[in-house]
Amino acid sequence: MANASDLMTSSASLPRQRRRAVPVVVVTSAAVLALIALAGLLAPWIAPHGYAEQDLLNRLAPPVFLDGSWDYPLGTDNLGRDLLSRLLYGIRTSVLIALTATVLGFVFGTTLGFLAALRRGVVEEGVMMLADVQAAIPTLILALAVLAFVGNSLGILIVLVALDGWERYARLARAQVLAAKESGYVAAMQVIGAPGWRLALVHILPNVLGALVVQATLNFPGTIMLETALSFFGLGVQPPETSLGQMLGTGRNYLLGAWWIAVLPGTVIFVTTLAACLLGDWLRDRIDPTLERP
């Protein structure tokens, strides 16, 4: 039999085991995403200069790690604008667009998926047909066509970015709801005459929400990349506003003489999408019951 000291040792090791259950890479990814979000949120207070403020006498100034001045820690661009300030505001704009578009796509796709699973028949066939059409058309090509003909605005840009991936939410929500309808608690609620909307919102949605949130974390990097691509091509965020994609597009013309203009925002985009992907993969492994866990 285990003595009291062994029991105390084993109980004391439980918190350490729980902490070890979260990999260091995941904790680091979450910390990086929190730091990036905080930097964008506090951009108006921590940016040393205005993001549109020009200093033509110091254009293409190098960063401090290339013997530049501390007045411009990350250097300046072709118009003498401080890259650190533009980077902070660019993070603010890009993350705001990506988050808003992700939430809109989540709500739109989940709603259609619930309708398809609960109504069945013509409604289900129509939703699945729309999902097939959306999956068949590259979102980038669709967005380029719409922006070229309709014109650019922040609202249109967010709606177009939100279209990326809504069909994944719809398919996942439909599959999850159909599976939930076969469970005992849903059958019991139907027997006692629970209204359909109450059954969906109060009893089914909380049980399938976890999988949908994981899908949102997996879609978020693609949403950032889509906004980056549109701004890179000049069809996204327009000057004098700034975003990471716009900074990357401006810097491509100066890669030989002032590479930091493109490399710095490109690095932030890479780190953000990588951290979001790692966090989303871990959440999927933890929540999906069909995957084997060590």
mmCIF file of C-alpha atoms in Angstrom:
data_model
loop_
_atom_site.group_PDB
_atom_site.id
_atom_site.type_symbol
_atom_site.label_atom_id
_atom_site.label_comp_id
_atom_site.label_asym_id
_atom_site.label_seq_id
_atom_site.Cartn_x
_atom_site.Cartn_y
_atom_site.Cartn_z
ATOM 1 C CA MET A 1 0.000 0.000 0.000
ATOM 2 C CA ALA A 2 1.143 3.537 -0.724
ATOM 3 C CA ASN A 3 2.100 5.520 2.344
ATOM 4 C CA ALA A 4 1.045 9.102 3.066
ATOM 5 C CA SER A 5 4.234 10.633 1.657
ATOM 6 C CA ASP A 6 3.755 8.809 -1.648
ATOM 7 C CA LEU A 7 0.172 10.073 -1.875
ATOM 8 C CA MET A 8 1.278 13.626 -1.138
ATOM 9 C CA THR A 9 4.041 13.379 -3.752
ATOM 10 C CA SER A 10 1.663 12.046 -6.400
ATOM 11 C CA SER A 11 -0.963 14.688 -5.646
ATOM 12 C CA ALA A 12 1.649 17.442 -5.791
ATOM 13 C CA SER A 13 2.806 16.195 -9.188
ATOM 14 C CA LEU A 14 -0.696 16.470 -10.702
ATOM 15 C CA PRO A 15 -0.529 20.246 -11.335
ATOM 16 C CA ARG A 16 2.867 19.785 -12.986
ATOM 17 C CA GLN A 17 1.457 17.047 -15.202
ATOM 18 C CA ARG A 18 -1.453 19.258 -16.204
ATOM 19 C CA ARG A 19 0.921 22.064 -17.074
ATOM 20 C CA ARG A 20 3.019 19.696 -19.160
ATOM 21 C CA ALA A 21 -0.102 18.711 -21.082
ATOM 22 C CA VAL A 22 0.157 22.043 -22.931
ATOM 23 C CA PRO A 23 3.253 21.994 -25.170
ATOM 24 C CA VAL A 24 5.727 24.838 -24.926
ATOM 25 C CA VAL A 25 5.174 25.602 -28.613
ATOM 26 C CA VAL A 26 1.463 26.160 -27.997
ATOM 27 C CA VAL A 27 2.078 28.414 -24.999
ATOM 28 C CA THR A 28 4.615 30.384 -27.031
ATOM 29 C CA SER A 29 2.169 30.686 -29.939
ATOM 30 C CA ALA A 30 -0.582 31.978 -27.664
ATOM 31 C CA ALA A 31 1.829 34.478 -26.087
ATOM 32 C CA VAL A 32 2.971 35.686 -29.518
ATOM 33 C CA LEU A 33 -0.612 36.188 -30.694
ATOM 34 C CA ALA A 34 -1.471 38.047 -27.486
ATOM 35 C CA LEU A 35 1.598 40.267 -27.886
ATOM 36 C CA ILE A 36 0.752 41.046 -31.517
ATOM 37 C CA ALA A 37 -2.861 41.854 -30.629
ATOM 38 C CA LEU A 38 -1.721 44.069 -27.756
ATOM 39 C CA ALA A 39 0.746 45.905 -30.014
ATOM 40 C CA GLY A 40 -2.010 46.665 -32.516
ATOM 41 C CA LEU A 41 -4.440 47.694 -29.793
ATOM 42 C CA LEU A 42 -1.974 50.115 -28.205
ATOM 43 C CA ALA A 43 -0.613 51.443 -31.503
ATOM 44 C CA PRO A 44 -1.940 55.027 -31.039
ATOM 45 C CA TRP A 45 -0.160 55.288 -27.685
ATOM 46 C CA ILE A 46 3.134 53.473 -28.293
ATOM 47 C CA ALA A 47 3.898 54.463 -31.897
ATOM 48 C CA PRO A 48 6.741 57.017 -31.849
ATOM 49 C CA HIS A 49 5.440 58.842 -34.952
ATOM 50 C CA GLY A 50 2.263 59.164 -36.965
ATOM 51 C CA TYR A 51 1.875 56.373 -39.508
ATOM 52 C CA ALA A 52 1.462 58.941 -42.333
ATOM 53 C CA GLU A 53 4.053 61.433 -41.050
ATOM 54 C CA GLN A 54 6.751 62.005 -43.701
ATOM 55 C CA ASP A 55 10.399 63.029 -43.346
ATOM 56 C CA LEU A 56 11.846 63.180 -46.854
ATOM 57 C CA LEU A 57 15.291 64.102 -45.549
ATOM 58 C CA ASN A 58 15.451 60.675 -43.859
ATOM 59 C CA ARG A 59 13.865 58.506 -46.545
ATOM 60 C CA LEU A 60 15.122 54.890 -46.756
ATOM 61 C CA ALA A 61 16.950 55.284 -43.448
ATOM 62 C CA PRO A 62 18.255 51.928 -42.143
ATOM 63 C CA PRO A 63 17.157 50.367 -38.818
ATOM 64 C CA VAL A 64 19.256 50.718 -35.686
ATOM 65 C CA PHE A 65 20.742 47.227 -36.101
ATOM 66 C CA LEU A 66 22.221 48.493 -39.391
ATOM 67 C CA ASP A 67 23.736 51.605 -37.767
ATOM 68 C CA GLY A 68 20.579 53.638 -38.150
ATOM 69 C CA SER A 69 19.217 56.319 -35.841
ATOM 70 C CA TRP A 70 17.140 55.636 -32.726
ATOM 71 C CA ASP A 71 14.736 58.297 -33.988
ATOM 72 C CA TYR A 72 13.567 55.599 -36.422
ATOM 73 C CA PRO A 73 14.324 52.250 -34.691
ATOM 74 C CA LEU A 74 13.195 50.124 -37.654
ATOM 75 C CA GLY A 75 14.159 52.594 -40.354
ATOM 76 C CA THR A 76 11.984 54.515 -42.787
ATOM 77 C CA ASP A 77 10.336 53.823 -46.133
ATOM 78 C CA ASN A 78 10.601 55.577 -49.485
ATOM 79 C CA LEU A 79 8.668 58.600 -48.178
ATOM 80 C CA GLY A 80 10.536 58.876 -44.892
ATOM 81 C CA ARG A 81 7.709 57.374 -42.819
ATOM 82 C CA ASP A 82 8.678 55.574 -39.619
ATOM 83 C CA LEU A 83 8.416 51.813 -40.182
ATOM 84 C CA LEU A 84 7.877 50.976 -36.522
ATOM 85 C CA SER A 85 4.840 53.244 -36.361
ATOM 86 C CA ARG A 86 3.494 51.961 -39.662
ATOM 87 C CA LEU A 87 4.078 48.387 -38.531
ATOM 88 C CA LEU A 88 2.082 48.913 -35.341
ATOM 89 C CA TYR A 89 -0.802 50.544 -37.199
ATOM 90 C CA GLY A 90 -0.547 47.932 -39.946
ATOM 91 C CA ILE A 91 -0.942 45.158 -37.365
ATOM 92 C CA ARG A 92 -3.946 47.005 -35.965
ATOM 93 C CA THR A 93 -5.625 47.238 -39.377
ATOM 94 C CA SER A 94 -4.806 43.730 -40.620
ATOM 95 C CA VAL A 95 -5.788 41.965 -37.399
ATOM 96 C CA LEU A 96 -9.005 43.995 -37.141
ATOM 97 C CA ILE A 97 -9.997 43.088 -40.700
ATOM 98 C CA ALA A 98 -9.077 39.424 -40.194
ATOM 99 C CA LEU A 99 -10.937 39.122 -36.876
ATOM 100 C CA THR A 100 -14.061 40.871 -38.159
ATOM 101 C CA ALA A 101 -14.107 38.796 -41.334
ATOM 102 C CA THR A 102 -13.551 35.575 -39.376
ATOM 103 C CA VAL A 103 -16.468 36.342 -37.056
ATOM 104 C CA LEU A 104 -18.755 37.226 -39.985
ATOM 105 C CA GLY A 105 -17.819 34.059 -41.868
ATOM 106 C CA PHE A 106 -18.298 32.031 -38.683
ATOM 107 C CA VAL A 107 -21.783 33.405 -38.029
ATOM 108 C CA PHE A 108 -22.896 33.201 -41.665
ATOM 109 C CA GLY A 109 -21.605 29.683 -42.291
ATOM 110 C CA THR A 110 -22.791 28.299 -38.955
ATOM 111 C CA THR A 111 -26.278 29.741 -39.445
ATOM 112 C CA LEU A 112 -26.600 28.182 -42.897
ATOM 113 C CA GLY A 113 -25.260 24.873 -41.595
ATOM 114 C CA PHE A 114 -27.833 24.813 -38.800
ATOM 115 C CA LEU A 115 -30.623 25.632 -41.263
ATOM 116 C CA ALA A 116 -29.496 22.847 -43.578
ATOM 117 C CA ALA A 117 -29.438 20.281 -40.770
ATOM 118 C CA LEU A 118 -32.702 21.326 -39.116
ATOM 119 C CA ARG A 119 -34.858 22.026 -42.168
ATOM 120 C CA ARG A 120 -33.470 19.390 -44.564
ATOM 121 C CA GLY A 121 -35.078 18.974 -47.982
ATOM 122 C CA VAL A 122 -34.850 21.921 -50.373
ATOM 123 C CA VAL A 123 -33.153 24.160 -47.804
ATOM 124 C CA GLU A 124 -30.389 21.633 -47.215
ATOM 125 C CA GLU A 125 -29.839 21.077 -50.931
ATOM 126 C CA GLY A 126 -29.705 24.821 -51.579
ATOM 127 C CA VAL A 127 -27.171 25.472 -48.801
ATOM 128 C CA MET A 128 -24.944 22.599 -49.900
ATOM 129 C CA MET A 129 -25.131 23.788 -53.516
ATOM 130 C CA LEU A 130 -24.016 27.283 -52.432
ATOM 131 C CA ALA A 131 -21.187 25.712 -50.433
ATOM 132 C CA ASP A 132 -20.068 23.732 -53.484
ATOM 133 C CA VAL A 133 -20.113 26.869 -55.639
ATOM 134 C CA GLN A 134 -18.110 28.815 -53.055
ATOM 135 C CA ALA A 135 -15.550 26.006 -52.778
ATOM 136 C CA ALA A 136 -15.190 25.849 -56.565
ATOM 137 C CA ILE A 137 -14.452 29.572 -57.008
ATOM 138 C CA PRO A 138 -11.051 30.792 -55.719
ATOM 139 C CA THR A 139 -11.812 33.525 -53.205
ATOM 140 C CA LEU A 140 -8.849 35.629 -54.317
ATOM 141 C CA ILE A 141 -10.048 35.659 -57.933
ATOM 142 C CA LEU A 142 -13.598 36.521 -56.845
ATOM 143 C CA ALA A 143 -12.369 39.333 -54.600
ATOM 144 C CA LEU A 144 -10.142 40.772 -57.337
ATOM 145 C CA ALA A 145 -13.057 40.780 -59.789
ATOM 146 C CA VAL A 146 -15.498 42.402 -57.357
ATOM 147 C CA LEU A 147 -13.040 45.078 -56.222
ATOM 148 C CA ALA A 148 -12.062 45.859 -59.804
ATOM 149 C CA PHE A 149 -15.678 46.461 -60.878
ATOM 150 C CA VAL A 150 -17.366 47.749 -57.716
ATOM 151 C CA GLY A 151 -14.549 49.774 -56.203
ATOM 152 C CA ASN A 152 -12.788 49.639 -52.887
ATOM 153 C CA SER A 153 -13.971 50.390 -49.393
ATOM 154 C CA LEU A 154 -13.221 48.911 -45.988
ATOM 155 C CA GLY A 155 -16.716 47.435 -45.677
ATOM 156 C CA ILE A 156 -16.560 45.710 -49.073
ATOM 157 C CA LEU A 157 -13.073 44.411 -48.279
ATOM 158 C CA ILE A 158 -14.231 42.870 -44.980
ATOM 159 C CA VAL A 159 -17.257 41.212 -46.624
ATOM 160 C CA LEU A 160 -15.098 39.742 -49.396
ATOM 161 C CA VAL A 161 -12.544 38.431 -46.924
ATOM 162 C CA ALA A 162 -15.387 36.993 -44.805
ATOM 163 C CA LEU A 163 -16.503 34.894 -47.779
ATOM 164 C CA ASP A 164 -13.293 32.896 -47.517
ATOM 165 C CA GLY A 165 -14.113 29.657 -45.735
ATOM 166 C CA TRP A 166 -17.761 30.153 -44.760
ATOM 167 C CA GLU A 167 -18.614 26.884 -46.537
ATOM 168 C CA ARG A 168 -16.315 25.015 -44.123
ATOM 169 C CA TYR A 169 -18.344 26.302 -41.181
ATOM 170 C CA ALA A 170 -21.567 25.362 -42.970
ATOM 171 C CA ARG A 171 -20.446 21.808 -43.705
ATOM 172 C CA LEU A 172 -19.037 21.297 -40.222
ATOM 173 C CA ALA A 173 -22.112 22.757 -38.492
ATOM 174 C CA ARG A 174 -24.449 20.611 -40.599
ATOM 175 C CA ALA A 175 -22.481 17.442 -39.832
ATOM 176 C CA GLN A 176 -22.264 18.225 -36.122
ATOM 177 C CA VAL A 177 -25.977 19.032 -35.821
ATOM 178 C CA LEU A 178 -27.004 15.891 -37.698
ATOM 179 C CA ALA A 179 -24.863 13.834 -35.331
ATOM 180 C CA ALA A 180 -26.271 15.650 -32.291
ATOM 181 C CA LYS A 181 -29.846 14.991 -33.443
ATOM 182 C CA GLU A 182 -29.194 11.253 -33.128
ATOM 183 C CA SER A 183 -28.140 11.576 -29.495
ATOM 184 C CA GLY A 184 -30.399 10.743 -26.576
ATOM 185 C CA TYR A 185 -30.702 14.206 -25.052
ATOM 186 C CA VAL A 186 -32.021 15.719 -28.297
ATOM 187 C CA ALA A 187 -34.546 12.914 -28.695
ATOM 188 C CA ALA A 188 -35.693 13.475 -25.126
ATOM 189 C CA MET A 189 -36.146 17.198 -25.721
ATOM 190 C CA GLN A 190 -38.147 16.470 -28.869
ATOM 191 C CA VAL A 191 -40.409 14.075 -26.964
ATOM 192 C CA ILE A 192 -41.295 16.717 -24.383
ATOM 193 C CA GLY A 193 -42.101 19.147 -27.196
ATOM 194 C CA ALA A 194 -39.193 21.627 -27.020
ATOM 195 C CA PRO A 195 -39.405 24.274 -29.786
ATOM 196 C CA GLY A 196 -36.949 23.862 -32.650
ATOM 197 C CA TRP A 197 -35.184 27.185 -32.053
ATOM 198 C CA ARG A 198 -34.701 26.391 -28.360
ATOM 199 C CA LEU A 199 -33.420 22.936 -29.196
ATOM 200 C CA ALA A 200 -30.892 24.401 -31.632
ATOM 201 C CA LEU A 201 -29.649 27.374 -29.581
ATOM 202 C CA VAL A 202 -29.801 26.031 -26.032
ATOM 203 C CA HIS A 203 -29.051 22.328 -26.392
ATOM 204 C CA ILE A 204 -27.276 21.631 -29.706
ATOM 205 C CA LEU A 205 -25.172 24.766 -30.243
ATOM 206 C CA PRO A 206 -23.197 24.547 -26.952
ATOM 207 C CA ASN A 207 -22.257 20.945 -27.780
ATOM 208 C CA VAL A 208 -20.961 21.706 -31.294
ATOM 209 C CA LEU A 209 -19.478 25.139 -30.589
ATOM 210 C CA GLY A 210 -16.051 23.775 -29.673
ATOM 211 C CA ALA A 211 -15.458 22.211 -33.079
ATOM 212 C CA LEU A 212 -16.627 25.385 -34.818
ATOM 213 C CA VAL A 213 -14.285 27.564 -32.745
ATOM 214 C CA VAL A 214 -11.390 25.286 -33.679
ATOM 215 C CA GLN A 215 -12.334 25.704 -37.338
ATOM 216 C CA ALA A 216 -12.280 29.470 -36.845
ATOM 217 C CA THR A 217 -8.730 29.342 -35.458
ATOM 218 C CA LEU A 218 -7.692 27.273 -38.469
ATOM 219 C CA ASN A 219 -9.364 29.713 -40.885
ATOM 220 C CA PHE A 220 -7.854 32.819 -39.275
ATOM 221 C CA PRO A 221 -4.390 32.486 -40.894
ATOM 222 C CA GLY A 222 -5.955 32.126 -44.335
ATOM 223 C CA THR A 223 -8.046 35.233 -43.700
ATOM 224 C CA ILE A 224 -4.936 37.238 -42.851
ATOM 225 C CA MET A 225 -3.199 35.950 -45.978
ATOM 226 C CA LEU A 226 -6.165 36.910 -48.166
ATOM 227 C CA GLU A 227 -6.213 40.476 -46.816
ATOM 228 C CA THR A 228 -2.439 40.612 -47.275
ATOM 229 C CA ALA A 229 -2.700 39.445 -50.880
ATOM 230 C CA LEU A 230 -5.414 41.969 -51.765
ATOM 231 C CA SER A 231 -3.487 44.839 -50.173
ATOM 232 C CA PHE A 232 -0.278 43.625 -51.829
ATOM 233 C CA PHE A 233 -1.946 43.936 -55.234
ATOM 234 C CA GLY A 234 -3.233 47.418 -54.361
ATOM 235 C CA LEU A 235 -6.890 46.389 -54.042
ATOM 236 C CA GLY A 236 -7.081 46.194 -50.273
ATOM 237 C CA VAL A 237 -6.381 48.932 -47.734
ATOM 238 C CA GLN A 238 -5.690 52.189 -49.554
ATOM 239 C CA PRO A 239 -3.241 54.995 -48.670
ATOM 240 C CA PRO A 240 -2.883 56.946 -46.467
ATOM 241 C CA GLU A 241 -4.113 54.034 -44.317
ATOM 242 C CA THR A 242 -1.661 51.203 -43.791
ATOM 243 C CA SER A 243 -1.742 47.430 -43.370
ATOM 244 C CA LEU A 244 0.821 44.663 -43.373
ATOM 245 C CA GLY A 245 -0.030 43.665 -46.925
ATOM 246 C CA GLN A 246 0.221 47.226 -48.179
ATOM 247 C CA MET A 247 3.637 47.648 -46.528
ATOM 248 C CA LEU A 248 4.774 44.408 -48.129
ATOM 249 C CA GLY A 249 3.587 45.581 -51.545
ATOM 250 C CA THR A 250 5.385 48.919 -51.188
ATOM 251 C CA GLY A 251 8.608 47.298 -50.060
ATOM 252 C CA ARG A 252 8.878 44.888 -52.986
ATOM 253 C CA ASN A 253 10.269 47.730 -55.124
ATOM 254 C CA TYR A 254 13.128 48.337 -52.685
ATOM 255 C CA LEU A 255 14.315 44.813 -51.880
ATOM 256 C CA LEU A 256 17.863 45.442 -53.129
ATOM 257 C CA GLY A 257 18.574 48.778 -51.450
ATOM 258 C CA ALA A 258 16.142 48.848 -48.496
ATOM 259 C CA TRP A 259 15.051 45.271 -47.867
ATOM 260 C CA TRP A 260 13.739 46.035 -44.377
ATOM 261 C CA ILE A 261 10.669 47.800 -45.821
ATOM 262 C CA ALA A 262 9.310 44.457 -47.058
ATOM 263 C CA VAL A 263 11.052 41.981 -44.756
ATOM 264 C CA LEU A 264 9.770 43.457 -41.477
ATOM 265 C CA PRO A 265 6.021 43.298 -42.291
ATOM 266 C CA GLY A 266 6.579 39.962 -44.039
ATOM 267 C CA THR A 267 8.141 38.577 -40.862
ATOM 268 C CA VAL A 268 5.185 39.767 -38.777
ATOM 269 C CA ILE A 269 2.756 38.116 -41.219
ATOM 270 C CA PHE A 270 4.731 34.863 -41.116
ATOM 271 C CA VAL A 271 4.977 34.785 -37.313
ATOM 272 C CA THR A 272 1.271 35.619 -36.872
ATOM 273 C CA THR A 273 0.004 32.966 -39.282
ATOM 274 C CA LEU A 274 2.426 30.343 -37.942
ATOM 275 C CA ALA A 275 1.373 30.962 -34.329
ATOM 276 C CA ALA A 276 -2.332 30.839 -35.272
ATOM 277 C CA CYS A 277 -1.821 27.573 -37.199
ATOM 278 C CA LEU A 278 0.033 25.919 -34.317
ATOM 279 C CA LEU A 279 -2.613 26.986 -31.821
ATOM 280 C CA GLY A 280 -5.449 25.849 -34.088
ATOM 281 C CA ASP A 281 -3.845 22.440 -34.714
ATOM 282 C CA TRP A 282 -3.413 21.880 -30.987
ATOM 283 C CA LEU A 283 -7.002 22.860 -30.240
ATOM 284 C CA ARG A 284 -8.233 20.513 -32.952
ATOM 285 C CA ASP A 285 -6.204 17.635 -31.485
ATOM 286 C CA ARG A 286 -7.562 18.345 -28.003
ATOM 287 C CA ILE A 287 -11.228 18.710 -28.967
ATOM 288 C CA ASP A 288 -11.693 16.237 -31.837
ATOM 289 C CA PRO A 289 -12.624 12.901 -30.184
ATOM 290 C CA THR A 290 -11.778 10.922 -33.352
ATOM 291 C CA LEU A 291 -8.075 11.755 -33.111
ATOM 292 C CA GLU A 292 -5.770 9.636 -31.004
ATOM 293 C CA ARG A 293 -4.022 11.374 -28.134
ATOM 294 C CA PRO A 294 -0.779 10.281 -26.522
#
